């Protein structure tokens, strides 16, 4: 990271780390400020950051070196793949030290500089984040604000921004200007750097709320069956109407509504009487040959699969189906678009909701498949400075409990004989698998069973095209945009 204090470096560091860990790239933040607080127990004033304070400069350099030693250990001994070095790094001398360290150890370096000259944005960042720092624990807000602004001035005098046109033209970097108003990218070298650039170009800091909920209770939920494309139960239809009332009470401006392409989410969205977009990426995890079966039937008919899934639920892939790991990859475009949007309601499915929730709450792959996402409950997510605040809101409509706790055997550790990713060999016959989406006529007939939820006009289905209802094709364009960026980085 590069930039003056209060420019959002730690915000970017933590958010980027959360994203990279979610997509399966082990990443860790090394915040030099925390090393400094450990070395200097009591912070007195901005004098510590004055460039002519030689004693303090020695301490700050030692803290940076200590952080770099930990970076080396993380990348070489702890299976880490990316280390985010979160510090100001405002001088060429300090960045040169980092480059030499990387060269000695065979590491790549990608610089992210946050530039912001808007005094209002800087002041807001100081008030919302910096004044709650341990440095100002026993200080009133006025004195703390004054001290921190003087601290910024200490860095300003010696600040040397990245110069991709001349001095730093050989470096790989991105300059984020005025909180994402403009970007300057230079010498992106690999796939991961491309993904980082694309992610940073999609996030924003505007206030917004994201609502996640599952569809109303379905007929298959009542029977204990997984997957499939069943319609809503009577209680599920009541939830759809209750969700409509809840959304109206929230009084949200320009609320976007997203669903999967499966019947139960579409029927739930129809009750809202709002335009909605259907995303194939939001479809429930594909259970392959186990679609439309109960867990008891899976245990009896596929006992080995039943045991294997319990051993490691994140990596296990249903034969001819998906794993949670696959689902995360499928949902990455959804996360990107969620980061671009403001207020959004996502009506989805249990496994999908777990994956999305794991991203926003920074949950590990081990925790993800066991996150509780009950039916007829809305999770209200509000992004805050360094994370996300979550509020669980039950709409008081009874529903079955579809949550399965982690088995005791799985808590003891993975079985050494575990098949982590099942792949059906090309030479083997493809197992019989039922279609997940029924005919257009059946879809319309079942949708009509929900009172007050019949669309005013029936959409036309183009030859060879999937049913889109009130949806649009923007998600398809989004996939193409991601694909072109990652395959042909510039």
Short mmCIF file of C-alpha atoms in Angstrom, two decimals:
data_model
loop_
_atom_site.label_atom_id
_atom_site.label_comp_id
_atom_site.label_asym_id
_atom_site.label_seq_id
_atom_site.Cartn_x
_atom_site.Cartn_y
_atom_site.Cartn_z
CA UNK A 1 0.00 0.00 0.00
CA UNK A 2 1.07 3.60 -0.67
CA UNK A 3 -0.52 6.84 0.45
CA UNK A 4 -0.89 9.53 3.08
CA UNK A 5 -2.76 8.74 6.31
CA UNK A 6 -6.59 8.71 6.19
CA UNK A 7 -6.68 7.80 2.48
CA UNK A 8 -8.39 4.44 2.96
CA UNK A 9 -5.31 2.19 2.77
CA UNK A 10 -6.39 -0.05 5.64
CA UNK A 11 -9.95 -0.14 4.29
CA UNK A 12 -8.63 -1.33 0.91
CA UNK A 13 -6.18 -3.76 2.56
CA UNK A 14 -8.83 -5.50 4.65
CA UNK A 15 -11.47 -5.54 1.94
CA UNK A 16 -9.05 -6.90 -0.67
CA UNK A 17 -7.78 -9.53 1.77
CA UNK A 18 -11.34 -10.64 2.49
CA UNK A 19 -12.03 -11.02 -1.23
CA UNK A 20 -8.83 -12.92 -1.99
CA UNK A 21 -9.35 -15.34 0.90
CA UNK A 22 -12.94 -15.90 -0.23
CA UNK A 23 -11.88 -16.91 -3.75
CA UNK A 24 -9.30 -19.29 -2.27
CA UNK A 25 -6.07 -17.27 -2.34
CA UNK A 26 -4.54 -17.32 1.20
CA UNK A 27 -3.90 -13.67 2.07
CA UNK A 28 -2.97 -11.77 5.23
CA UNK A 29 -2.62 -8.09 6.14
CA UNK A 30 0.52 -6.84 7.89
CA UNK A 31 -0.32 -3.43 9.36
CA UNK A 32 2.87 -1.60 10.35
CA UNK A 33 0.85 0.70 12.62
CA UNK A 34 0.07 -2.28 14.85
CA UNK A 35 3.77 -3.13 15.07
CA UNK A 36 4.46 0.50 16.05
CA UNK A 37 1.80 0.42 18.79
CA UNK A 38 3.37 -2.77 20.12
CA UNK A 39 6.83 -1.16 20.20
CA UNK A 40 5.65 2.20 21.59
CA UNK A 41 3.01 1.45 24.22
CA UNK A 42 1.98 5.06 24.79
CA UNK A 43 1.36 7.47 21.91
CA UNK A 44 1.99 11.09 22.93
CA UNK A 45 1.49 13.31 19.86
CA UNK A 46 2.17 13.90 16.18
CA UNK A 47 5.79 14.74 17.11
CA UNK A 48 6.53 11.03 16.80
CA UNK A 49 5.93 11.30 13.03
CA UNK A 50 8.03 14.39 12.37
CA UNK A 51 10.74 13.66 9.79
CA UNK A 52 13.37 15.34 11.98
CA UNK A 53 12.62 13.06 14.95
CA UNK A 54 15.55 10.71 14.40
CA UNK A 55 14.84 8.42 17.35
CA UNK A 56 11.26 7.88 16.23
CA UNK A 57 12.40 7.33 12.64
CA UNK A 58 14.62 4.47 13.82
CA UNK A 59 11.71 2.90 15.70
CA UNK A 60 9.43 3.20 12.66
CA UNK A 61 12.05 1.59 10.40
CA UNK A 62 12.53 -1.29 12.82
CA UNK A 63 8.78 -1.84 12.92
CA UNK A 64 8.67 -1.98 9.11
CA UNK A 65 11.53 -4.50 9.06
CA UNK A 66 9.79 -6.62 11.70
CA UNK A 67 6.63 -6.66 9.58
CA UNK A 68 8.65 -7.68 6.51
CA UNK A 69 10.22 -10.56 8.45
CA UNK A 70 6.73 -11.77 9.29
CA UNK A 71 5.74 -11.37 5.63
CA UNK A 72 8.61 -13.65 4.64
CA UNK A 73 7.62 -16.25 7.21
CA UNK A 74 3.98 -16.16 6.08
CA UNK A 75 4.84 -16.58 2.40
CA UNK A 76 7.58 -19.19 2.80
CA UNK A 77 6.55 -21.24 5.85
CA UNK A 78 2.81 -20.77 6.41
CA UNK A 79 1.43 -21.48 2.92
CA UNK A 80 0.47 -17.86 2.35
CA UNK A 81 0.23 -16.64 -1.24
CA UNK A 82 -0.31 -12.89 -0.86
CA UNK A 83 0.85 -10.54 1.92
CA UNK A 84 -0.63 -7.04 2.07
CA UNK A 85 1.97 -4.65 3.52
CA UNK A 86 -0.26 -1.94 4.98
CA UNK A 87 1.79 1.20 5.65
CA UNK A 88 2.20 4.69 4.21
CA UNK A 89 5.33 3.85 2.15
CA UNK A 90 5.29 7.44 0.94
CA UNK A 91 8.98 7.76 0.04
CA UNK A 92 11.01 6.17 -2.73
CA UNK A 93 13.56 5.13 -0.12
CA UNK A 94 10.96 3.07 1.78
CA UNK A 95 9.54 1.56 -1.41
CA UNK A 96 13.09 0.74 -2.52
CA UNK A 97 13.59 -1.18 0.73
CA UNK A 98 10.46 -3.21 -0.02
CA UNK A 99 11.58 -3.90 -3.61
CA UNK A 100 15.01 -5.08 -2.41
CA UNK A 101 13.37 -7.34 0.17
CA UNK A 102 11.14 -8.84 -2.54
CA UNK A 103 14.06 -9.36 -4.93
CA UNK A 104 16.13 -11.12 -2.27
CA UNK A 105 13.30 -13.54 -1.54
CA UNK A 106 11.92 -14.02 -5.04
CA UNK A 107 8.58 -12.26 -4.36
CA UNK A 108 6.53 -10.17 -6.77
CA UNK A 109 5.43 -6.67 -5.73
CA UNK A 110 2.25 -4.88 -6.76
CA UNK A 111 1.78 -1.33 -5.43
CA UNK A 112 -1.67 0.09 -4.64
CA UNK A 113 -1.62 3.85 -4.08
CA UNK A 114 -4.67 5.65 -2.73
CA UNK A 115 -4.71 9.33 -3.66
CA UNK A 116 -7.34 11.71 -2.33
CA UNK A 117 -7.14 15.50 -2.27
CA UNK A 118 -10.74 16.14 -1.25
CA UNK A 119 -10.55 17.63 2.29
CA UNK A 120 -14.15 16.62 3.01
CA UNK A 121 -13.47 12.95 2.29
CA UNK A 122 -10.27 13.02 4.37
CA UNK A 123 -12.00 14.71 7.31
CA UNK A 124 -14.86 12.19 7.17
CA UNK A 125 -12.41 9.29 7.18
CA UNK A 126 -10.56 10.75 10.18
CA UNK A 127 -13.80 11.24 12.12
CA UNK A 128 -15.24 7.79 11.33
CA UNK A 129 -12.11 5.67 11.70
CA UNK A 130 -9.01 7.36 13.05
CA UNK A 131 -10.50 8.96 16.13
CA UNK A 132 -11.47 5.52 17.40
CA UNK A 133 -7.85 4.36 17.02
CA UNK A 134 -6.02 3.14 20.16
CA UNK A 135 -3.74 6.18 19.72
CA UNK A 136 -6.61 8.45 20.83
CA UNK A 137 -8.30 6.26 23.40
CA UNK A 138 -8.09 8.87 26.17
CA UNK A 139 -8.38 11.97 23.99
CA UNK A 140 -11.40 14.14 23.15
CA UNK A 141 -12.43 14.29 19.50
CA UNK A 142 -11.37 17.92 18.92
CA UNK A 143 -7.82 17.40 20.18
CA UNK A 144 -7.55 14.07 18.39
CA UNK A 145 -8.68 15.61 15.09
CA UNK A 146 -6.15 18.42 15.40
CA UNK A 147 -3.32 16.02 16.23
CA UNK A 148 -4.11 13.67 13.36
CA UNK A 149 -4.24 16.47 10.81
CA UNK A 150 -0.78 17.54 11.98
CA UNK A 151 0.35 13.93 11.63
CA UNK A 152 -0.77 14.01 7.99
CA UNK A 153 1.27 17.20 7.44
CA UNK A 154 4.36 15.39 8.73
CA UNK A 155 4.04 12.87 5.91
CA UNK A 156 2.99 15.47 3.33
CA UNK A 157 6.36 17.23 3.39
CA UNK A 158 8.28 14.14 2.20
CA UNK A 159 5.55 12.44 0.15
CA UNK A 160 6.73 11.13 -3.23
CA UNK A 161 3.74 9.74 -5.17
CA UNK A 162 4.21 6.84 -7.55
CA UNK A 163 5.27 8.08 -10.98
CA UNK A 164 4.31 5.49 -13.63
CA UNK A 165 5.29 7.83 -16.48
CA UNK A 166 8.92 8.16 -15.46
CA UNK A 167 10.59 7.05 -12.24
CA UNK A 168 8.27 4.11 -11.51
CA UNK A 169 7.47 3.09 -15.08
CA UNK A 170 8.89 -0.42 -14.52
CA UNK A 171 6.74 -1.09 -11.46
CA UNK A 172 3.43 -2.96 -11.36
CA UNK A 173 0.90 -0.64 -9.75
CA UNK A 174 -2.55 0.88 -9.62
CA UNK A 175 -3.35 4.40 -8.46
CA UNK A 176 -6.85 4.75 -6.99
CA UNK A 177 -7.72 8.44 -7.32
CA UNK A 178 -10.42 10.21 -5.29
CA UNK A 179 -12.07 7.07 -3.92
CA UNK A 180 -12.46 5.40 -7.31
CA UNK A 181 -13.29 8.38 -9.52
CA UNK A 182 -10.23 7.57 -11.66
CA UNK A 183 -7.69 4.75 -11.91
CA UNK A 184 -4.21 4.55 -13.38
CA UNK A 185 -2.86 1.05 -13.99
CA UNK A 186 0.70 0.18 -14.97
CA UNK A 187 2.38 -3.11 -15.99
CA UNK A 188 -0.07 -5.72 -14.71
CA UNK A 189 1.94 -8.93 -14.85
CA UNK A 190 -0.27 -11.89 -14.00
CA UNK A 191 -3.72 -13.33 -13.42
CA UNK A 192 -3.94 -12.43 -9.72
CA UNK A 193 -2.87 -8.82 -10.35
CA UNK A 194 -5.59 -8.60 -13.02
CA UNK A 195 -8.21 -9.81 -10.54
CA UNK A 196 -7.00 -7.34 -7.93
CA UNK A 197 -7.24 -4.45 -10.40
CA UNK A 198 -10.73 -5.49 -11.49
CA UNK A 199 -11.91 -5.82 -7.88
CA UNK A 200 -10.55 -2.41 -6.88
CA UNK A 201 -12.27 -0.82 -9.87
CA UNK A 202 -15.64 -2.16 -8.70
CA UNK A 203 -15.76 -1.29 -5.00
CA UNK A 204 -17.13 1.98 -3.65
CA UNK A 205 -17.70 3.63 -0.26
CA UNK A 206 -21.21 5.02 -0.72
CA UNK A 207 -23.67 4.14 2.09
CA UNK A 208 -25.93 1.24 1.10
CA UNK A 209 -27.73 -1.81 2.46
CA UNK A 210 -27.70 -5.36 1.15
CA UNK A 211 -30.54 -7.72 2.06
CA UNK A 212 -30.08 -11.48 1.75
CA UNK A 213 -32.89 -13.98 2.13
CA UNK A 214 -33.87 -17.40 0.90
CA UNK A 215 -36.97 -18.10 -1.13
CA UNK A 216 -40.16 -18.92 0.72
CA UNK A 217 -40.53 -22.46 1.99
CA UNK A 218 -40.89 -24.85 -0.98
CA UNK A 219 -42.76 -28.10 -1.46
CA UNK A 220 -39.42 -29.93 -1.53
CA UNK A 221 -38.42 -28.27 1.76
CA UNK A 222 -41.51 -29.85 3.33
CA UNK A 223 -40.49 -33.27 1.99
CA UNK A 224 -36.86 -32.87 3.05
CA UNK A 225 -35.61 -33.07 -0.54
CA UNK A 226 -32.61 -31.11 -1.81
CA UNK A 227 -32.24 -29.30 -5.14
CA UNK A 228 -34.93 -29.59 -7.77
CA UNK A 229 -37.26 -26.85 -8.98
CA UNK A 230 -40.38 -27.10 -6.85
CA UNK A 231 -42.79 -24.25 -6.18
CA UNK A 232 -43.67 -22.55 -2.91
CA UNK A 233 -45.66 -24.19 -0.14
CA UNK A 234 -48.61 -22.36 1.40
CA UNK A 235 -46.32 -20.99 4.14
CA UNK A 236 -43.80 -20.02 1.47
CA UNK A 237 -46.48 -17.96 -0.26
CA UNK A 238 -47.30 -16.24 3.04
CA UNK A 239 -43.61 -15.39 3.43
CA UNK A 240 -43.55 -13.84 -0.05
CA UNK A 241 -46.40 -11.52 0.95
CA UNK A 242 -44.71 -10.74 4.29
CA UNK A 243 -41.48 -9.94 2.43
CA UNK A 244 -43.40 -7.49 0.25
CA UNK A 245 -44.67 -5.68 3.36
CA UNK A 246 -41.15 -5.68 4.85
CA UNK A 247 -39.62 -4.16 1.72
CA UNK A 248 -42.28 -1.43 1.63
CA UNK A 249 -41.53 -0.56 5.28
CA UNK A 250 -37.81 -0.19 4.54
CA UNK A 251 -38.65 2.64 2.12
CA UNK A 252 -35.49 2.11 0.10
CA UNK A 253 -34.62 4.27 -2.87
CA UNK A 254 -33.96 2.45 -6.16
CA UNK A 255 -33.94 -1.03 -4.60
CA UNK A 256 -32.63 -3.71 -6.96
CA UNK A 257 -34.10 -7.21 -6.61
CA UNK A 258 -32.16 -10.26 -7.79
CA UNK A 259 -33.31 -13.89 -7.95
CA UNK A 260 -32.04 -17.17 -9.31
CA UNK A 261 -33.64 -18.81 -12.34
CA UNK A 262 -35.39 -21.39 -10.16
CA UNK A 263 -39.13 -21.30 -9.61
CA UNK A 264 -39.17 -20.82 -5.83
CA UNK A 265 -37.13 -17.59 -5.89
CA UNK A 266 -39.08 -16.21 -8.86
CA UNK A 267 -42.41 -16.84 -7.12
CA UNK A 268 -41.09 -15.10 -3.99
CA UNK A 269 -39.99 -12.07 -6.02
CA UNK A 270 -43.29 -11.84 -7.90
CA UNK A 271 -45.05 -10.93 -4.64
CA UNK A 272 -42.92 -7.79 -4.34
CA UNK A 273 -44.51 -6.25 -7.43
CA UNK A 274 -41.09 -4.81 -8.35
CA UNK A 275 -38.86 -5.39 -11.36
CA UNK A 276 -36.28 -8.09 -10.70
CA UNK A 277 -33.29 -9.64 -12.42
CA UNK A 278 -32.76 -13.39 -12.72
CA UNK A 279 -29.20 -14.64 -12.33
CA UNK A 280 -28.31 -18.20 -13.31
CA UNK A 281 -25.26 -17.76 -11.07
CA UNK A 282 -27.63 -17.54 -8.08
CA UNK A 283 -29.11 -21.01 -8.69
CA UNK A 284 -28.76 -23.43 -5.78
CA UNK A 285 -25.71 -25.70 -5.57
CA UNK A 286 -26.08 -28.54 -8.09
CA UNK A 287 -26.42 -31.82 -6.18
CA UNK A 288 -25.82 -33.87 -9.35
CA UNK A 289 -27.11 -37.43 -9.03
CA UNK A 290 -28.48 -36.55 -5.58
CA UNK A 291 -30.91 -33.91 -6.87
CA UNK A 292 -34.47 -34.25 -5.56
CA UNK A 293 -33.45 -36.77 -2.90
CA UNK A 294 -33.74 -36.63 0.89
CA UNK A 295 -30.60 -37.02 3.00
CA UNK A 296 -31.94 -40.40 4.15
CA UNK A 297 -32.25 -41.50 0.51
CA UNK A 298 -28.71 -40.28 -0.22
CA UNK A 299 -27.40 -42.21 2.80
CA UNK A 300 -29.15 -45.39 1.65
CA UNK A 301 -28.49 -45.16 -2.10
CA UNK A 302 -25.09 -43.43 -2.06
CA UNK A 303 -23.57 -44.27 1.35
CA UNK A 304 -20.01 -43.44 0.28
CA UNK A 305 -21.02 -40.01 -1.02
CA UNK A 306 -22.94 -39.31 2.18
CA UNK A 307 -19.83 -40.01 4.28
CA UNK A 308 -17.44 -38.17 1.98
CA UNK A 309 -19.52 -34.97 2.04
CA UNK A 310 -19.59 -34.93 5.83
CA UNK A 311 -15.80 -35.25 5.94
CA UNK A 312 -15.18 -31.94 4.14
CA UNK A 313 -18.33 -30.18 3.03
CA UNK A 314 -16.54 -27.24 1.35
CA UNK A 315 -14.39 -29.28 -1.06
CA UNK A 316 -16.73 -32.22 -1.61
CA UNK A 317 -18.29 -32.25 -5.09
CA UNK A 318 -21.49 -34.18 -5.82
CA UNK A 319 -21.01 -36.63 -8.72
CA UNK A 320 -22.08 -34.71 -11.83
CA UNK A 321 -22.71 -31.73 -9.54
CA UNK A 322 -20.90 -29.00 -7.64
CA UNK A 323 -18.96 -28.31 -4.46
CA UNK A 324 -19.07 -25.19 -2.30
CA UNK A 325 -15.70 -24.34 -3.83
CA UNK A 326 -17.29 -24.47 -7.30
CA UNK A 327 -20.17 -22.35 -6.04
CA UNK A 328 -17.81 -19.62 -4.82
CA UNK A 329 -16.25 -19.40 -8.28
CA UNK A 330 -19.70 -19.22 -9.86
CA UNK A 331 -20.75 -16.44 -7.49
CA UNK A 332 -17.72 -14.19 -8.01
CA UNK A 333 -19.48 -12.09 -10.71
CA UNK A 334 -22.41 -11.66 -8.31
CA UNK A 335 -20.06 -10.32 -5.63
CA UNK A 336 -18.48 -7.93 -8.13
CA UNK A 337 -21.87 -6.57 -9.13
CA UNK A 338 -23.00 -6.33 -5.48
CA UNK A 339 -19.91 -4.20 -4.81
CA UNK A 340 -20.89 -1.88 -7.67
CA UNK A 341 -24.51 -1.47 -6.59
CA UNK A 342 -26.20 0.41 -3.77
CA UNK A 343 -29.38 -1.08 -2.21
CA UNK A 344 -29.97 -4.68 -3.30
CA UNK A 345 -32.26 -7.52 -2.17
CA UNK A 346 -30.95 -10.96 -3.15
CA UNK A 347 -33.53 -13.77 -3.00
CA UNK A 348 -31.53 -16.97 -3.28
CA UNK A 349 -30.93 -20.42 -1.75
CA UNK A 350 -29.28 -21.87 1.35
CA UNK A 351 -25.84 -22.79 -0.06
CA UNK A 352 -25.71 -19.63 -2.20
CA UNK A 353 -26.64 -17.45 0.76
CA UNK A 354 -23.93 -19.09 2.86
CA UNK A 355 -21.31 -18.28 0.23
CA UNK A 356 -22.41 -14.64 -0.07
CA UNK A 357 -22.61 -14.25 3.71
CA UNK A 358 -19.13 -15.76 4.13
CA UNK A 359 -17.74 -13.07 1.83
CA UNK A 360 -19.31 -10.16 3.71
CA UNK A 361 -18.57 -11.55 7.19
CA UNK A 362 -15.07 -12.82 6.36
CA UNK A 363 -15.81 -16.44 7.23
CA UNK A 364 -13.40 -19.23 6.35
CA UNK A 365 -14.02 -22.05 3.89
CA UNK A 366 -14.35 -24.39 6.86
CA UNK A 367 -17.11 -22.28 8.45
CA UNK A 368 -18.98 -21.41 5.25
CA UNK A 369 -21.01 -24.63 4.69
CA UNK A 370 -22.39 -24.48 8.24
CA UNK A 371 -23.52 -20.85 8.44
CA UNK A 372 -27.12 -20.65 9.58
CA UNK A 373 -29.44 -19.17 6.95
CA UNK A 374 -32.97 -20.06 8.06
CA UNK A 375 -36.03 -19.83 5.86
CA UNK A 376 -38.32 -16.79 6.23
CA UNK A 377 -35.52 -14.65 7.71
CA UNK A 378 -33.93 -11.58 6.13
CA UNK A 379 -30.30 -10.71 6.84
CA UNK A 380 -29.65 -6.98 6.64
CA UNK A 381 -26.00 -6.22 5.83
CA UNK A 382 -24.62 -2.73 6.33
CA UNK A 383 -21.00 -2.17 5.25
CA UNK A 384 -18.99 -0.28 7.88
CA UNK A 385 -15.40 0.96 8.00
CA UNK A 386 -13.50 -2.32 8.22
CA UNK A 387 -16.25 -4.92 7.88
CA UNK A 388 -19.98 -5.46 7.74
CA UNK A 389 -22.72 -5.19 10.35
CA UNK A 390 -25.39 -7.91 10.13
CA UNK A 391 -28.92 -7.86 11.52
CA UNK A 392 -31.16 -10.95 11.41
CA UNK A 393 -34.87 -10.15 10.91
CA UNK A 394 -37.43 -12.95 11.20
CA UNK A 395 -40.70 -12.29 9.37
CA UNK A 396 -42.55 -14.60 11.81
CA UNK A 397 -43.80 -17.12 9.26
CA UNK A 398 -43.26 -20.70 10.41
CA UNK A 399 -41.06 -22.90 8.22
CA UNK A 400 -39.15 -26.16 8.34
CA UNK A 401 -35.55 -26.16 9.56
CA UNK A 402 -33.21 -27.20 6.72
CA UNK A 403 -29.95 -26.64 8.63
CA UNK A 404 -27.67 -29.64 9.25
CA UNK A 405 -25.06 -29.25 11.96
CA UNK A 406 -21.50 -30.36 11.39
CA UNK A 407 -21.24 -34.07 12.27
CA UNK A 408 -19.10 -34.93 15.29
CA UNK A 409 -16.89 -37.15 13.13
CA UNK A 410 -16.09 -34.21 10.84
CA UNK A 411 -14.99 -32.10 13.81
CA UNK A 412 -12.20 -34.59 14.54
CA UNK A 413 -10.43 -33.82 11.26
CA UNK A 414 -10.44 -35.01 7.64
CA UNK A 415 -10.22 -38.68 6.77
CA UNK A 416 -6.94 -39.44 4.92
CA UNK A 417 -8.94 -41.41 2.33
CA UNK A 418 -11.22 -38.48 1.55
CA UNK A 419 -11.95 -37.77 -2.11
CA UNK A 420 -11.70 -33.96 -2.06
CA UNK A 421 -12.99 -33.30 -5.59
CA UNK A 422 -15.01 -35.94 -7.39
CA UNK A 423 -14.64 -35.92 -11.16
CA UNK A 424 -16.64 -38.23 -13.41
CA UNK A 425 -14.14 -39.77 -15.89
CA UNK A 426 -14.86 -38.96 -19.52
CA UNK A 427 -14.97 -42.66 -20.39
CA UNK A 428 -17.66 -43.38 -17.81
CA UNK A 429 -21.37 -43.17 -18.64
CA UNK A 430 -22.99 -39.98 -17.41
CA UNK A 431 -25.37 -40.80 -14.52
CA UNK A 432 -29.05 -40.11 -15.08
CA UNK A 433 -29.87 -36.63 -13.83
CA UNK A 434 -33.25 -34.89 -13.70
CA UNK A 435 -33.62 -31.41 -15.25
CA UNK A 436 -33.77 -28.64 -12.65
CA UNK A 437 -35.99 -26.19 -14.55
CA UNK A 438 -39.34 -27.44 -15.79
CA UNK A 439 -41.22 -26.42 -18.90
CA UNK A 440 -42.36 -22.88 -19.56
CA UNK A 441 -46.02 -23.89 -19.35
CA UNK A 442 -45.58 -25.49 -15.92
CA UNK A 443 -43.65 -22.46 -14.67
CA UNK A 444 -46.47 -20.09 -15.64
CA UNK A 445 -49.12 -22.43 -14.21
CA UNK A 446 -47.42 -22.72 -10.82
CA UNK A 447 -46.61 -19.00 -10.67
CA UNK A 448 -50.30 -18.26 -11.23
CA UNK A 449 -51.13 -20.15 -8.02
CA UNK A 450 -49.68 -17.31 -5.92
CA UNK A 451 -52.44 -14.74 -5.24
CA UNK A 452 -51.66 -11.25 -6.44
CA UNK A 453 -48.39 -12.35 -7.94
CA UNK A 454 -49.22 -12.95 -11.60
CA UNK A 455 -47.11 -10.77 -13.93
CA UNK A 456 -49.12 -8.35 -16.04
CA UNK A 457 -47.77 -9.75 -19.26
CA UNK A 458 -46.20 -13.11 -20.01
CA UNK A 459 -42.64 -12.80 -21.34
CA UNK A 460 -41.79 -14.23 -24.72
CA UNK A 461 -39.26 -17.04 -24.84
CA UNK A 462 -36.87 -16.73 -27.73
CA UNK A 463 -35.84 -19.91 -29.61
CA UNK A 464 -32.94 -21.54 -27.80
CA UNK A 465 -32.97 -18.94 -25.01
CA UNK A 466 -33.68 -19.54 -21.28
CA UNK A 467 -36.75 -18.09 -19.64
CA UNK A 468 -35.91 -14.62 -18.32
CA UNK A 469 -39.28 -13.28 -17.07
CA UNK A 470 -38.73 -9.67 -16.02
CA UNK A 471 -35.00 -10.26 -16.01
CA UNK A 472 -32.41 -8.59 -18.19
CA UNK A 473 -29.30 -9.92 -19.92
CA UNK A 474 -26.82 -7.72 -18.08
CA UNK A 475 -25.35 -10.63 -16.07
CA UNK A 476 -24.34 -12.26 -19.37
CA UNK A 477 -22.51 -9.11 -20.41
CA UNK A 478 -20.93 -9.03 -16.96
CA UNK A 479 -19.53 -12.55 -17.45
CA UNK A 480 -18.06 -11.55 -20.81
CA UNK A 481 -16.47 -8.49 -19.28
CA UNK A 482 -14.82 -10.53 -16.51
CA UNK A 483 -13.65 -13.18 -18.95
CA UNK A 484 -12.06 -10.74 -21.36
CA UNK A 485 -10.24 -8.95 -18.55
CA UNK A 486 -8.75 -12.08 -17.01
CA UNK A 487 -7.78 -13.79 -20.24
CA UNK A 488 -6.45 -10.71 -22.02
CA UNK A 489 -4.99 -8.44 -19.30
CA UNK A 490 -3.67 -5.12 -20.52
#
